[in-house]
């Protein structure tokens, strides 16, 4: 029973991933060049929500020199992944460490002070890794070395 369900979930995840990858390529537009001689306004065909979402997704000020939109756009995606993965990893690690510390204290209450000190030190180290992810995200967003 687990085999067909696993294959079904794997196939659905692959199809979803392919759909996301194919839609990401259409989300980025090239830098503004010369306007075409005949421009038709598709605004009458699109709903207002789609136009406002497109206006939020496609910032016009994030163009790199040379007319490329890919570097700033992918830098924003990388910044999101950096802070997201750092926060998820730190949160999971802190949860596991705190749970193990509580287990240790419940088994041997006499070593509670020692375990608490080690726990707080390890939590500080885990949180510093999250701050490193934040620094990487801020560098990618505001001081990107790939654009200059």
CSV table of C-alpha atoms in Angstrom, one decimal:
chain,number,residue,atom,x,y,z
A,1,UNK,CA,0.0,0.0,0.0
A,2,UNK,CA,2.9,2.4,0.7
A,3,UNK,CA,4.5,1.8,-2.7
A,4,UNK,CA,1.6,3.2,-4.9
A,5,UNK,CA,1.0,6.1,-2.5
A,6,UNK,CA,4.7,7.0,-2.5
A,7,UNK,CA,4.8,6.8,-6.3
A,8,UNK,CA,1.7,8.9,-6.6
A,9,UNK,CA,3.1,11.6,-4.2
A,10,UNK,CA,6.5,11.5,-6.0
A,11,UNK,CA,4.8,12.0,-9.4
A,12,UNK,CA,2.6,14.8,-8.1
A,13,UNK,CA,5.6,16.5,-6.6
A,14,UNK,CA,7.6,16.2,-9.9
A,15,UNK,CA,4.6,17.6,-11.9
A,16,UNK,CA,4.2,20.5,-9.4
A,17,UNK,CA,7.9,21.2,-9.7
A,18,UNK,CA,7.8,21.2,-13.5
A,19,UNK,CA,4.8,23.6,-13.4
A,20,UNK,CA,6.7,25.9,-11.0
A,21,UNK,CA,9.8,25.9,-13.1
A,22,UNK,CA,7.9,26.6,-16.3
A,23,UNK,CA,6.0,29.5,-14.7
A,24,UNK,CA,9.1,31.1,-13.2
A,25,UNK,CA,10.6,31.6,-16.7
A,26,UNK,CA,7.5,33.7,-17.6
A,27,UNK,CA,7.6,35.7,-14.4
A,28,UNK,CA,10.7,37.7,-15.4
A,29,UNK,CA,10.6,40.2,-18.3
A,30,UNK,CA,13.5,41.7,-20.2
A,31,UNK,CA,14.6,45.2,-19.5
A,32,UNK,CA,12.6,48.0,-21.2
A,33,UNK,CA,13.9,48.6,-24.7
A,34,UNK,CA,12.5,50.5,-27.7
A,35,UNK,CA,8.7,50.3,-27.7
A,36,UNK,CA,7.1,48.5,-30.6
A,37,UNK,CA,5.5,50.6,-33.2
A,38,UNK,CA,2.1,49.1,-32.5
A,39,UNK,CA,1.3,48.4,-28.9
A,40,UNK,CA,-2.0,46.9,-27.8
A,41,UNK,CA,-3.2,47.4,-24.3
A,42,UNK,CA,-4.1,44.0,-22.8
A,43,UNK,CA,-5.5,45.7,-19.7
A,44,UNK,CA,-9.1,45.3,-20.8
A,45,UNK,CA,-8.6,41.5,-20.9
A,46,UNK,CA,-6.9,41.0,-17.5
A,47,UNK,CA,-8.6,41.4,-14.1
A,48,UNK,CA,-7.5,44.0,-11.7
A,49,UNK,CA,-6.1,41.5,-9.2
A,50,UNK,CA,-3.8,40.1,-11.9
A,51,UNK,CA,-2.5,43.5,-12.9
A,52,UNK,CA,-1.8,44.5,-9.3
A,53,UNK,CA,0.0,41.2,-8.6
A,54,UNK,CA,2.1,41.7,-11.7
A,55,UNK,CA,2.9,45.3,-10.6
A,56,UNK,CA,4.1,44.0,-7.3
A,57,UNK,CA,6.1,41.1,-8.7
A,58,UNK,CA,7.8,42.9,-11.5
A,59,UNK,CA,9.7,45.9,-10.0
A,60,UNK,CA,11.0,48.3,-12.6
A,61,UNK,CA,13.8,49.7,-10.5
A,62,UNK,CA,15.7,46.4,-10.1
A,63,UNK,CA,17.4,46.4,-13.4
A,64,UNK,CA,21.1,45.6,-13.5
A,65,UNK,CA,23.4,47.5,-15.8
A,66,UNK,CA,23.4,46.1,-19.3
A,67,UNK,CA,19.7,45.4,-19.4
A,68,UNK,CA,19.6,42.2,-17.4
A,69,UNK,CA,16.9,41.5,-14.9
A,70,UNK,CA,18.1,38.0,-14.0
A,71,UNK,CA,20.8,39.0,-11.5
A,72,UNK,CA,18.7,41.2,-9.2
A,73,UNK,CA,15.7,38.9,-9.5
A,74,UNK,CA,17.6,35.8,-8.7
A,75,UNK,CA,19.5,37.6,-5.9
A,76,UNK,CA,16.1,38.4,-4.3
A,77,UNK,CA,15.2,34.7,-4.6
A,78,UNK,CA,18.5,33.7,-3.1
A,79,UNK,CA,18.1,36.1,-0.2
A,80,UNK,CA,14.7,34.6,0.5
A,81,UNK,CA,16.1,31.1,0.5
A,82,UNK,CA,19.1,32.2,2.7
A,83,UNK,CA,16.9,33.7,5.4
A,84,UNK,CA,14.2,31.1,5.1
A,85,UNK,CA,16.5,28.1,5.3
A,86,UNK,CA,18.6,29.7,8.1
A,87,UNK,CA,15.4,30.3,10.2
A,88,UNK,CA,14.0,26.8,9.5
A,89,UNK,CA,17.3,25.1,10.3
A,90,UNK,CA,17.8,27.1,13.5
A,91,UNK,CA,14.3,26.6,14.7
A,92,UNK,CA,14.4,22.9,14.2
A,93,UNK,CA,17.8,22.7,15.9
A,94,UNK,CA,16.7,24.8,18.8
A,95,UNK,CA,13.6,22.7,19.2
A,96,UNK,CA,15.5,19.4,19.2
A,97,UNK,CA,18.2,20.8,21.6
A,98,UNK,CA,15.6,22.1,24.0
A,99,UNK,CA,13.6,18.9,24.0
A,100,UNK,CA,16.7,16.8,24.7
A,101,UNK,CA,17.7,19.2,27.5
A,102,UNK,CA,14.2,18.8,29.1
A,103,UNK,CA,14.5,15.0,28.8
A,104,UNK,CA,17.9,15.2,30.5
A,105,UNK,CA,16.7,17.4,33.3
A,106,UNK,CA,13.7,15.2,33.9
A,107,UNK,CA,15.9,12.1,34.2
A,108,UNK,CA,18.6,13.7,36.3
A,109,UNK,CA,17.3,16.8,38.1
A,110,UNK,CA,20.6,17.3,39.9
A,111,UNK,CA,22.5,18.3,36.7
A,112,UNK,CA,19.8,20.8,35.7
A,113,UNK,CA,22.2,23.8,36.2
A,114,UNK,CA,24.9,22.3,34.0
A,115,UNK,CA,22.5,21.3,31.3
A,116,UNK,CA,20.8,24.7,31.3
A,117,UNK,CA,24.2,26.5,30.8
A,118,UNK,CA,25.2,24.2,27.9
A,119,UNK,CA,21.7,24.6,26.4
A,120,UNK,CA,21.8,28.4,26.5
A,121,UNK,CA,25.3,28.4,24.9
A,122,UNK,CA,24.3,26.1,22.1
A,123,UNK,CA,21.1,28.1,21.5
A,124,UNK,CA,23.2,31.2,21.1
A,125,UNK,CA,25.4,29.5,18.6
A,126,UNK,CA,22.4,28.3,16.6
A,127,UNK,CA,20.9,31.8,16.6
A,128,UNK,CA,24.2,33.2,15.3
A,129,UNK,CA,23.8,31.0,12.3
A,130,UNK,CA,20.4,32.5,11.6
A,131,UNK,CA,22.0,36.0,11.9
A,132,UNK,CA,24.6,34.9,9.3
A,133,UNK,CA,21.8,33.9,6.9
A,134,UNK,CA,20.2,37.4,7.5
A,135,UNK,CA,23.6,39.1,6.7
A,136,UNK,CA,23.9,37.1,3.5
A,137,UNK,CA,20.3,38.0,2.5
A,138,UNK,CA,21.0,41.7,3.2
A,139,UNK,CA,24.2,41.6,1.2
A,140,UNK,CA,22.4,40.0,-1.7
A,141,UNK,CA,19.6,42.6,-1.6
A,142,UNK,CA,21.5,45.9,-0.9
A,143,UNK,CA,25.2,45.4,-1.6
A,144,UNK,CA,25.1,42.8,-4.4
A,145,UNK,CA,28.7,42.3,-5.7
A,146,UNK,CA,27.3,40.8,-8.9
A,147,UNK,CA,25.6,43.9,-10.1
A,148,UNK,CA,28.5,46.4,-9.9
